[in-house]
Short mmCIF file of C-alpha atoms and ligand atoms in Angstrom, two decimals:
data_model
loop_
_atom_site.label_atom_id
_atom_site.label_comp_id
_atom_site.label_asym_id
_atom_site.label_seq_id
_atom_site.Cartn_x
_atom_site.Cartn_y
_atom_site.Cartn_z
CA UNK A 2 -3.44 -29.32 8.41
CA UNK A 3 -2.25 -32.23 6.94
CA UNK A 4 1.99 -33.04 7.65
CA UNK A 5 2.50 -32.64 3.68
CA UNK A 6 0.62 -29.61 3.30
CA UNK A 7 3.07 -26.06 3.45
CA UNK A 8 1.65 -23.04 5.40
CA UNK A 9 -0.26 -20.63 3.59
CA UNK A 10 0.48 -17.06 4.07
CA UNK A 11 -1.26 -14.07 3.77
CA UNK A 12 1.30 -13.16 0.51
CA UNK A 13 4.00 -13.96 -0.60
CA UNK A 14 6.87 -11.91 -2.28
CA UNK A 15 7.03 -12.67 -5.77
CA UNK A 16 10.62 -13.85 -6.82
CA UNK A 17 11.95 -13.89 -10.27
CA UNK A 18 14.07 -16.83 -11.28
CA UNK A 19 17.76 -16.04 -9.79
CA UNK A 20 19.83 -17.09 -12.56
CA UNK A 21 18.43 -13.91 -14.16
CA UNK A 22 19.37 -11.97 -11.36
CA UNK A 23 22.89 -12.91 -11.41
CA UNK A 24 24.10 -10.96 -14.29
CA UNK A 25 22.77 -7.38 -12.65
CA UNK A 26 25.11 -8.37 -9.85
CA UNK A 27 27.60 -9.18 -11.85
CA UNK A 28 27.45 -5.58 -13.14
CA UNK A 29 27.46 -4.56 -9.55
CA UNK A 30 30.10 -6.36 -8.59
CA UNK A 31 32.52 -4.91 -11.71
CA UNK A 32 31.12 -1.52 -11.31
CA UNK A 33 31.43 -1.43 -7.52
CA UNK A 34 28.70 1.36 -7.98
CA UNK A 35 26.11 0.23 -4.83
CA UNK A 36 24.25 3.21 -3.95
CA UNK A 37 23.85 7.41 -4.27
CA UNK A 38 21.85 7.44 -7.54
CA UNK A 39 23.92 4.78 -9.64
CA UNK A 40 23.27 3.65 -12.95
CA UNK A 41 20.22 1.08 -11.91
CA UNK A 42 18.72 3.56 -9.89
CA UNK A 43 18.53 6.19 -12.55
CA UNK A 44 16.86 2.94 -15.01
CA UNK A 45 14.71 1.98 -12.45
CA UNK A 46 13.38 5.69 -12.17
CA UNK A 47 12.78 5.75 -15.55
CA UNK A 48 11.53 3.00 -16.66
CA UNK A 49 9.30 2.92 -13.80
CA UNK A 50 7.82 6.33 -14.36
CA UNK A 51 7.23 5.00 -18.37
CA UNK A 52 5.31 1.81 -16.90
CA UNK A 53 3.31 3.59 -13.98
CA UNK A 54 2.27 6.17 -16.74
CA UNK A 55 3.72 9.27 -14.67
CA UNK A 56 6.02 12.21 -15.28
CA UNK A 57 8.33 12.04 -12.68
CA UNK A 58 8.98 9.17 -9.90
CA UNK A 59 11.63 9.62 -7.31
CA UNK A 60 13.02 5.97 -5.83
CA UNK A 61 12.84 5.77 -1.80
CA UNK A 62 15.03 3.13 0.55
CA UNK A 63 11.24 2.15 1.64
CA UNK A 64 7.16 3.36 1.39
CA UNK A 65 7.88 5.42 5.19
CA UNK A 66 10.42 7.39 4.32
CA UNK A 67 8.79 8.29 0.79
CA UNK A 68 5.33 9.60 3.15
CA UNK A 69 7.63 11.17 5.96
CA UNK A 70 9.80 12.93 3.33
CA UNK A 71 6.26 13.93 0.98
CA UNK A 72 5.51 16.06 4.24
CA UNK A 73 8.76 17.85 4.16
CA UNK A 74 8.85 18.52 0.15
CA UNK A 75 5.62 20.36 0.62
CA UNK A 76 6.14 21.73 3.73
CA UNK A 77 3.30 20.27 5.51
CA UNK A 78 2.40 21.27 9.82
CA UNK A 79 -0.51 21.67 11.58
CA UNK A 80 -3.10 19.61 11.32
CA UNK A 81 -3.71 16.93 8.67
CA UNK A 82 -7.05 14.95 8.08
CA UNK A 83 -6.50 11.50 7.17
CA UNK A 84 -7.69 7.88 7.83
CA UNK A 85 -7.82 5.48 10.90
CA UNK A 86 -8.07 2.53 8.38
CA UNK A 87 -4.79 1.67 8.18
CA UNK A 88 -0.98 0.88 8.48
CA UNK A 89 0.18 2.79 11.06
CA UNK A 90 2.88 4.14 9.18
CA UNK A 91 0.60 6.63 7.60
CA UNK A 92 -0.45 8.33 10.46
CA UNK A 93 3.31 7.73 11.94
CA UNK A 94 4.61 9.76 9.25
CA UNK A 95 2.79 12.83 10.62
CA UNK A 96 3.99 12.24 13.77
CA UNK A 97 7.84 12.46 12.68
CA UNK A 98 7.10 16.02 11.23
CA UNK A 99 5.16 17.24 14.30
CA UNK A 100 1.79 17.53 12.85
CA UNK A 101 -1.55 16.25 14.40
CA UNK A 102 -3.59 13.69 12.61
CA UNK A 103 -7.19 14.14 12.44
CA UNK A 104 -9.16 11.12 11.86
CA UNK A 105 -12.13 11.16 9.92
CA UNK A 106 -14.28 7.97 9.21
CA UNK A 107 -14.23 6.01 5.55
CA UNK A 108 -16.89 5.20 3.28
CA UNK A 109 -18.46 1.55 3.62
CA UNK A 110 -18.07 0.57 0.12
CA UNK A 111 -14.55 1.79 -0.92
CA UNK A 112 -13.07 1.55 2.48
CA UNK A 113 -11.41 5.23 1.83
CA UNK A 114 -11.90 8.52 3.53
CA UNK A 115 -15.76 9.70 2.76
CA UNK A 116 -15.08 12.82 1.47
CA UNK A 117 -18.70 13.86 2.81
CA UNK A 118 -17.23 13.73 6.28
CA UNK A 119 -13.92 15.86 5.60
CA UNK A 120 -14.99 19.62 5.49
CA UNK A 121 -16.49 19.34 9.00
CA UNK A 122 -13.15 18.21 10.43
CA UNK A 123 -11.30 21.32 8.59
CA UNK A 124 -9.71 23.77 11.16
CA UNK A 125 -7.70 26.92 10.77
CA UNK A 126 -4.48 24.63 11.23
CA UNK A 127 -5.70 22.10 8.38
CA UNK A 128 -3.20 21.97 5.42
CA UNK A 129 -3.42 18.83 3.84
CA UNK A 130 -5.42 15.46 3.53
CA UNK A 131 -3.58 12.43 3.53
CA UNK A 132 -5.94 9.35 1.86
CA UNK A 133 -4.75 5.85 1.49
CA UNK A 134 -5.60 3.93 -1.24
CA UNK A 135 -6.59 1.36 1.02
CA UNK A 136 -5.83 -2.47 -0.66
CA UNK A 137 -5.05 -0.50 -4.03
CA UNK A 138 -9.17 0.55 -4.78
CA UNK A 139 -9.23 4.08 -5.56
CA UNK A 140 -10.19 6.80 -3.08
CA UNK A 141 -12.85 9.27 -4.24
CA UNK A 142 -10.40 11.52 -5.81
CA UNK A 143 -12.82 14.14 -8.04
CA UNK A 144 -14.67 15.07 -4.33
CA UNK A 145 -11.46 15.23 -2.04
CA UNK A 146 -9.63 17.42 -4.84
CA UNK A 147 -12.71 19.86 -5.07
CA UNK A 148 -12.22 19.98 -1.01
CA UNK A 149 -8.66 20.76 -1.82
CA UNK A 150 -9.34 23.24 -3.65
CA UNK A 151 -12.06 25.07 -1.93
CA UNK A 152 -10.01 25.25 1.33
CA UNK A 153 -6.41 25.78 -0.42
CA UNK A 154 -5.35 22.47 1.34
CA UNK A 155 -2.46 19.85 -0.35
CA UNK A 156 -3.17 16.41 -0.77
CA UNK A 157 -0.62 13.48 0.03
CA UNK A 158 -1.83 10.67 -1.09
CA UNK A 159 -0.57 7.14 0.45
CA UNK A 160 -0.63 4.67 -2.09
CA UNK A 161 1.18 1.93 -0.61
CA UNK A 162 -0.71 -0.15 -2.36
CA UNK A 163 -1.64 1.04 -5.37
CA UNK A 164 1.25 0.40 -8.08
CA UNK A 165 0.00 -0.31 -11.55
CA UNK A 166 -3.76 0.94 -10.79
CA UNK A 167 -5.61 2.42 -13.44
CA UNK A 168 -8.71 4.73 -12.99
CA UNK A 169 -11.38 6.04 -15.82
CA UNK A 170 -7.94 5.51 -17.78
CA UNK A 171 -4.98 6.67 -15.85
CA UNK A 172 -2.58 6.12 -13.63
CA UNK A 173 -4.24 6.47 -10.03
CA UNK A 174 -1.38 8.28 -8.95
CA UNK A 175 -1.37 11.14 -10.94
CA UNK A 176 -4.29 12.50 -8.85
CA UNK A 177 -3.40 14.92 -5.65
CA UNK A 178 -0.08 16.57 -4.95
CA UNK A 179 1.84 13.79 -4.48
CA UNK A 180 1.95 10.17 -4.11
CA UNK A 181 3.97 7.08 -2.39
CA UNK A 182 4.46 4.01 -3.12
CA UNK A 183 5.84 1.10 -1.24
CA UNK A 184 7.59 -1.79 -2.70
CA UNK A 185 8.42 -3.50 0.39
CA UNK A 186 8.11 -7.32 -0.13
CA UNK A 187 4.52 -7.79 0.90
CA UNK A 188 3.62 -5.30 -1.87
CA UNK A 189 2.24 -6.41 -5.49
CA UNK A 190 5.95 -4.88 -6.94
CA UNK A 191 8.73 -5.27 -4.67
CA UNK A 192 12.25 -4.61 -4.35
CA UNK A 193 12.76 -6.10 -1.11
CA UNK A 194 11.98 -2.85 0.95
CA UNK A 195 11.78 0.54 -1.21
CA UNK A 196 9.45 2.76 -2.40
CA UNK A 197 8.67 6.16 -4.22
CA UNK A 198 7.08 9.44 -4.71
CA UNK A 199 5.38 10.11 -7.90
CA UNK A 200 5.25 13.93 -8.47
CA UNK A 201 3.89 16.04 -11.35
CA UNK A 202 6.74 18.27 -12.28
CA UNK A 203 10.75 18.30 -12.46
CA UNK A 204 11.21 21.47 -10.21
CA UNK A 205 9.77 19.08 -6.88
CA UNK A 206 11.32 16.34 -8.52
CA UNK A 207 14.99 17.95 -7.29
CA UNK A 208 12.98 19.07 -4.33
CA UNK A 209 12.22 15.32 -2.89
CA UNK A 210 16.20 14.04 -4.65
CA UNK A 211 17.68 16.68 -2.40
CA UNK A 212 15.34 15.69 0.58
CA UNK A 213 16.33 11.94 0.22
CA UNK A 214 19.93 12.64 -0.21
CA UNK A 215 20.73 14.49 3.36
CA UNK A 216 19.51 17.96 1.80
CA UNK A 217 22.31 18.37 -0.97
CA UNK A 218 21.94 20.06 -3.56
CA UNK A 219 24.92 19.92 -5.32
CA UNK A 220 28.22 18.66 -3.84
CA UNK A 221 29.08 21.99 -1.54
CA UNK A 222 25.41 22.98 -0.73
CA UNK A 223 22.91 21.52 1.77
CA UNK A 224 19.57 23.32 1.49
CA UNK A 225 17.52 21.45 4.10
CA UNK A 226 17.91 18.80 7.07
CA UNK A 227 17.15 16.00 4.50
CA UNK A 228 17.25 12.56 5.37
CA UNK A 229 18.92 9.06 4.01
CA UNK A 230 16.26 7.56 1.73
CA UNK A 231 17.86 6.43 -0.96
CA UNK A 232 17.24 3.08 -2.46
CA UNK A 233 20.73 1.18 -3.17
CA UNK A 234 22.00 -0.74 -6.47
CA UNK A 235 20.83 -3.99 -4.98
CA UNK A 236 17.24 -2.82 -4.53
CA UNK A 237 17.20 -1.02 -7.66
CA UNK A 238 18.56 -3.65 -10.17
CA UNK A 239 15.81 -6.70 -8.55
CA UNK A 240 13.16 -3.87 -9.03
CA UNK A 241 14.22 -4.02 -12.92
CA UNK A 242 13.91 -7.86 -12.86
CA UNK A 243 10.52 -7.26 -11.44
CA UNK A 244 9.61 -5.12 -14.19
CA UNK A 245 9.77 -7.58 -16.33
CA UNK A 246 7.44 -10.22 -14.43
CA UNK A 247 5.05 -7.77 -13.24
CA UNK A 248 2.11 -8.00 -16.06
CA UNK A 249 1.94 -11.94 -15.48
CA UNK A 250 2.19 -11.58 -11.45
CA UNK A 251 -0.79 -9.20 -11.52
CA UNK A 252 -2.73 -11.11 -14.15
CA UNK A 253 -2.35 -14.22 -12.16
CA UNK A 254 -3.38 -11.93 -8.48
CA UNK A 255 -6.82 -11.43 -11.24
CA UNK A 256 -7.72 -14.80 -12.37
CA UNK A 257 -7.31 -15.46 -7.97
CA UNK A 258 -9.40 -12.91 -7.15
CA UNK A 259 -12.12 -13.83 -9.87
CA UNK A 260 -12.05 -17.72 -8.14
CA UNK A 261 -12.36 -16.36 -4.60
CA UNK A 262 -15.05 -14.45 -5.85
CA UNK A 263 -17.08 -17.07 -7.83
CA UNK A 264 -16.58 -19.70 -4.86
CA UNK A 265 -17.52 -17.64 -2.00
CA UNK A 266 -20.29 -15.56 -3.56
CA UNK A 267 -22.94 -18.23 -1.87
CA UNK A 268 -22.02 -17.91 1.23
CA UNK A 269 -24.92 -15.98 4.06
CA UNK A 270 -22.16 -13.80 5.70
CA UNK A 271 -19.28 -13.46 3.35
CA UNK A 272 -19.44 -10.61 1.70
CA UNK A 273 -16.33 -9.62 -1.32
CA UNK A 274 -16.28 -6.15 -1.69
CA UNK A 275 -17.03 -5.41 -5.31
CA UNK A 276 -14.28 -4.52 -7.63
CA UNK A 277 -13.80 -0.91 -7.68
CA UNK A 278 -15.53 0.64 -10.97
CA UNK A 279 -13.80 2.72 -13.58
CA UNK A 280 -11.05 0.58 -12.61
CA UNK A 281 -8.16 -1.63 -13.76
CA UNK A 282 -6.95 -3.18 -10.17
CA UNK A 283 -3.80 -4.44 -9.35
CA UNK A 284 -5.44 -7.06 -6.70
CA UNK A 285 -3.74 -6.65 -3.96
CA UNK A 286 -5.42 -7.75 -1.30
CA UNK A 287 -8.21 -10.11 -0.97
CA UNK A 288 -10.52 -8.43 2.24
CA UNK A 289 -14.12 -10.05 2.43
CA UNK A 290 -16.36 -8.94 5.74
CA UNK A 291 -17.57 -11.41 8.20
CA UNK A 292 -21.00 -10.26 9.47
CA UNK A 293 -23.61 -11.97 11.86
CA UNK A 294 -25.09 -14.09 9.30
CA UNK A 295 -22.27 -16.25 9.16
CA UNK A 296 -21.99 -18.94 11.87
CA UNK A 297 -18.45 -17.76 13.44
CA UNK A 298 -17.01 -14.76 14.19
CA UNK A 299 -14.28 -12.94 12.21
CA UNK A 300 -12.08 -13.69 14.57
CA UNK A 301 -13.21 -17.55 15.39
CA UNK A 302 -13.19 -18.12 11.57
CA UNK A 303 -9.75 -16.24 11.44
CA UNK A 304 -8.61 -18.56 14.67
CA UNK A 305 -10.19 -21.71 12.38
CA UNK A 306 -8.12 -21.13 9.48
CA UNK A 307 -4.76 -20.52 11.46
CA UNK A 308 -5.00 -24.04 12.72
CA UNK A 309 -5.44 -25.33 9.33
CA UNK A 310 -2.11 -23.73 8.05
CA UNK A 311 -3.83 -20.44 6.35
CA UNK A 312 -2.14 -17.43 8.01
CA UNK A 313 -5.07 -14.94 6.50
CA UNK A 314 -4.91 -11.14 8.41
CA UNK A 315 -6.98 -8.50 9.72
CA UNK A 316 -6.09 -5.96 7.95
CA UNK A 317 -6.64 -3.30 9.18
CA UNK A 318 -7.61 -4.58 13.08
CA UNK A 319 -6.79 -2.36 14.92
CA UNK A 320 -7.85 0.61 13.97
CA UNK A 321 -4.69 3.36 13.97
CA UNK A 322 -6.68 5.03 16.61
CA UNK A 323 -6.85 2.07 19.01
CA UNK A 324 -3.02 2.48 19.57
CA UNK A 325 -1.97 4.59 22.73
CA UNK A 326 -0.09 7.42 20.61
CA UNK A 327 -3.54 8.27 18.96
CA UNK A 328 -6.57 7.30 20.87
CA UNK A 329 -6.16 10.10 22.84
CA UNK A 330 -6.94 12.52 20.20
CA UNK A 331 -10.85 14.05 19.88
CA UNK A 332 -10.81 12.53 16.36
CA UNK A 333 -10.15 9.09 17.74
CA UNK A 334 -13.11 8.40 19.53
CA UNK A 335 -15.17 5.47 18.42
CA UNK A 336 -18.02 7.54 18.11
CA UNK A 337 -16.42 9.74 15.76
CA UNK A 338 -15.70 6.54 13.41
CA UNK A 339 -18.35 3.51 13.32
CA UNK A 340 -17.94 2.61 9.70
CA UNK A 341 -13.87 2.20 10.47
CA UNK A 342 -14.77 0.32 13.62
CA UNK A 343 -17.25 -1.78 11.87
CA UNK A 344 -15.34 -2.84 8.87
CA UNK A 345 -12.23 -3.44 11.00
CA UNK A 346 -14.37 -5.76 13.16
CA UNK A 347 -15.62 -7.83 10.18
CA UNK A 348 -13.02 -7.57 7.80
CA UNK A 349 -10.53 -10.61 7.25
CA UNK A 350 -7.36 -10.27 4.21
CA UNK A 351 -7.38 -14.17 2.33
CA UNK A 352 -3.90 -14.94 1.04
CA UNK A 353 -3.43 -13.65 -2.63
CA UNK A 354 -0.30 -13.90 -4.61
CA UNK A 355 1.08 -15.05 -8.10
CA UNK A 356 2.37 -18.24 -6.80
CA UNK A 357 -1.20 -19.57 -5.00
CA UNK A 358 -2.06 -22.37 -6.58
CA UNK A 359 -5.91 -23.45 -7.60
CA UNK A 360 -5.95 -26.46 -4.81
CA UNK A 361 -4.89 -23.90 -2.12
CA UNK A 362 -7.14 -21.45 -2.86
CA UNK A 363 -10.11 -24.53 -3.24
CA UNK A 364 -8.64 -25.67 0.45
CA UNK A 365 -8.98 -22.00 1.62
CA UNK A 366 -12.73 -21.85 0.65
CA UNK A 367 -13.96 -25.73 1.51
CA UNK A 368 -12.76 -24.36 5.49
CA UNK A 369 -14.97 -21.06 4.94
CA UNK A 370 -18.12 -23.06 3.84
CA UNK A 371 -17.77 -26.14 5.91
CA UNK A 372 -19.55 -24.32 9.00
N1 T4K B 424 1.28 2.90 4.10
C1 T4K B 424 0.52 1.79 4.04
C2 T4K B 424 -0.95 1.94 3.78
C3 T4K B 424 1.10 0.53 4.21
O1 T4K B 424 0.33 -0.59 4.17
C4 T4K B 424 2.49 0.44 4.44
C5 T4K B 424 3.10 -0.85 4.68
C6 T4K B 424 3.24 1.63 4.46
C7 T4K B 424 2.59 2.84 4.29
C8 T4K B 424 4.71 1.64 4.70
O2 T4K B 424 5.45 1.10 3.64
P1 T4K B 424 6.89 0.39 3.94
O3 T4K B 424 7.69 1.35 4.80
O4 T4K B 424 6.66 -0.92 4.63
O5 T4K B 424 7.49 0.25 2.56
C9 T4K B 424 3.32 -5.58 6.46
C10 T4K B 424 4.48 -4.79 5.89
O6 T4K B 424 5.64 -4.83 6.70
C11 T4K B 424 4.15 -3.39 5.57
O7 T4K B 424 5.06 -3.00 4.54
C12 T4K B 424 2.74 -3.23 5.03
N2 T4K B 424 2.38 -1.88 4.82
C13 T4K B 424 1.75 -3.86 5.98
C14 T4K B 424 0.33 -3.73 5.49
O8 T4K B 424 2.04 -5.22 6.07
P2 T4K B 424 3.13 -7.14 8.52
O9 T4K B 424 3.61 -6.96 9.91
O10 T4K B 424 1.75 -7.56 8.29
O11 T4K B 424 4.11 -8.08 7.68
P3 T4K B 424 4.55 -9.57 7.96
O12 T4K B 424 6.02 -9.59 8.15
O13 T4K B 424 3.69 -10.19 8.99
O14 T4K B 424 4.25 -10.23 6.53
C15 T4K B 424 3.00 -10.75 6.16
C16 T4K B 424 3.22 -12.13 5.53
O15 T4K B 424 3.93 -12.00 4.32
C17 T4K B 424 4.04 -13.08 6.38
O16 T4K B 424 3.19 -13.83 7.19
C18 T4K B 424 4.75 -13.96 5.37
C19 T4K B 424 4.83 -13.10 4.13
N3 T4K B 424 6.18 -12.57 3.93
C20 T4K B 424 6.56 -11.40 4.54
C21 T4K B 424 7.82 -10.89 4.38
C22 T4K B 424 8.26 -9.62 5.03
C23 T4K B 424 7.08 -13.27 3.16
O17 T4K B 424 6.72 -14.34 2.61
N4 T4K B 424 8.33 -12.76 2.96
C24 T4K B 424 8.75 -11.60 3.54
O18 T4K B 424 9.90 -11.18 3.33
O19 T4K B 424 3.39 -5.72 7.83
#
């Protein structure tokens, strides 16, 4: 790394100008409205619902309490089959309600729960699935509905980091039960930290407000032990600044991706994962997979581009079932998951965000193919 050239991160939060911030604090500041469903928050719901292409979106304080709180509006326990390719704050979420996870392996192209391996992991105690939308491609959401169905089981799906994407025409997250978002600030939307659930009618819409809001329902009643999850003024108000960058912040994440792809297409053991089909994609992540035919290891290529300035990331190394609080489970074992252990073996995130410019990502490549 030369001394004028900045660190490169894995992302970076995108960050409207501030003098167009200023007057929504201004507001705040007359108002003195800064949190419990104020006038941004109410927008932000809204207007956010209208973009996503949903019927109802509930704002969270963050994308953990939207998946711990999901649990709760549909009054999940037992057991719950979901992914080990992952943040761990999917699989922590069960753990805060008291329900077993139950790992079952993902599919080598989408990187999402193979829905071929679910039904032999369902138990009396199963009541739910909980897929991710891992790096925003779509999971297989006809098959692990018709699952749902058969067996009578919810699905929670955690789309972290899926805002915006579009499949075979609409919004990704109208599929399952219900769905959250995150928006912290290593998301493709962000409002610093926050999040949301996106849910299909208003009767579970009130359901997940009361949830978020300590259980009240009403100023005298508290139905449930609900939790604080609301997302403040502050959070609300940059998330409708966002708003209005958010087309040209994901259309720039696309024309990245597409140069990535062109440059590194040549290369013997660089793979890019196609695009996902039927799909308009937010982009992101970048993941490519590091196999044998390429001259270093993941991690010796990941170690390579550190000391060049490029903070790239193995998302998702280590599996979720590597950590002590799950590998003890029967559905942890290795042998129960080789494609997860595989692609989180090979699998290295390149930085992707609006504000990458052309020379970086040229820089990022020229130290991938100079081996
Ligand atoms: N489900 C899934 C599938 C998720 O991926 C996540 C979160 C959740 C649920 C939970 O949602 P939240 O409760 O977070 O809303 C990050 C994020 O903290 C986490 O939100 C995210 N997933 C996860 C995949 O990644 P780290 O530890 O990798 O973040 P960190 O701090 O190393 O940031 C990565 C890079 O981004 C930094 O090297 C520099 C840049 N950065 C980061 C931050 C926070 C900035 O430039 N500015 C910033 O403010 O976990």
């Amino acid at each position: 790394m030369k001394p004028s050239e900045k660190p490169i991160y894995v992302t970076q939060p995108y960050l409207p100008p501030l003098s167009e911030f200023i007057p929504y604090l201004e507001n705040i500041w007359e108002s003195k409205r800064l949190t419990n469903g104020g006038p941004f928050h109410e927008e932000l719901e809204k207007k956010l619902a209208d973009y996503l292409g949903v019927d109802h979106l509930s704002l969270f304080t963050n994308g953990t309490l939207a998946l711990v709180t999901a649990l709760q509006v549909l009054r999940i326990t037992g057991e719950v089959i979901t992914t080990p390719f992952t943040f761990v704050a999917t699989t922590h979420s069960l753990l805060w309600n008291g329900i077993k996870p139950v790992f079952v392996d993902i599919h080598p192209e989408t990187f999402n729960l193979d829905p071929e391996k679910i039904e032999a992991a369902i138990t009396p105690h199963t009541t739910a699935i909980m897929p991710v939308h891992v790096y925003g491609r779509p999971c297989d959401v006809e098959n692990i509905q018709k699952i749902a169905d058969t067996y009578g089981l919810k699905v929670i799906y955690d789309a972290a980091h899926a805002f915006g994407v579009k499949y075979k025409g609409e919004s990704l997250l109208r599929h399952g039960d219900l769905s959250a978002l995150s928006f912290h600030a290593t998301k493709v939307f962000n409002t610093f930290e926050g999040g949301a659930i996106i849910c299909p009618d208003a009767k579970t819409k009130k359901r997940i407000d009361d949830l978020k809001n300590f259980g009240y329902s009403g100023e005298d009643n508290i139905i449930a032990p609900g939790i604080n999850a609301k997302m403040n003024e502050l959070q609300a108000a940059f998330g409708l600044l966002q708003l209005k960058h958010i087309d040209k912040a994901i259309d720039r994440r696309r024309e990245i991706d597409a140069q990535y792809r062109e440059k590194l297409s040549s290369i013997p053991g660089v793979k890019c994962p196609t695009l996902p089909a039927d799909t308009i994609y937010n982009h992101a992540y970048f993941p490519i997979l590091i196999s044998k035919e390429y001259p270093l290891s993941r991690d010796e290529l990941n170690n390579k581009l550190r000391q060049q300035g490029i903070f790239s990331r193995r998302y998702f190394y280590p599996l979720v079932t590597q950590f002590s609080m799950y590998r003890g489970l029967p559905s942890a074992a290795p042998s129960n998951l080789p494609i997860s252990m595989e692609v989180a073996d090979q699998v290295l995130c390149l930085p992707i965000y609006p504000a990458l410019e052309n020379e970086s990502i040229a820089r990022i490549v020229s130290i991938i193919m100079e081996n």
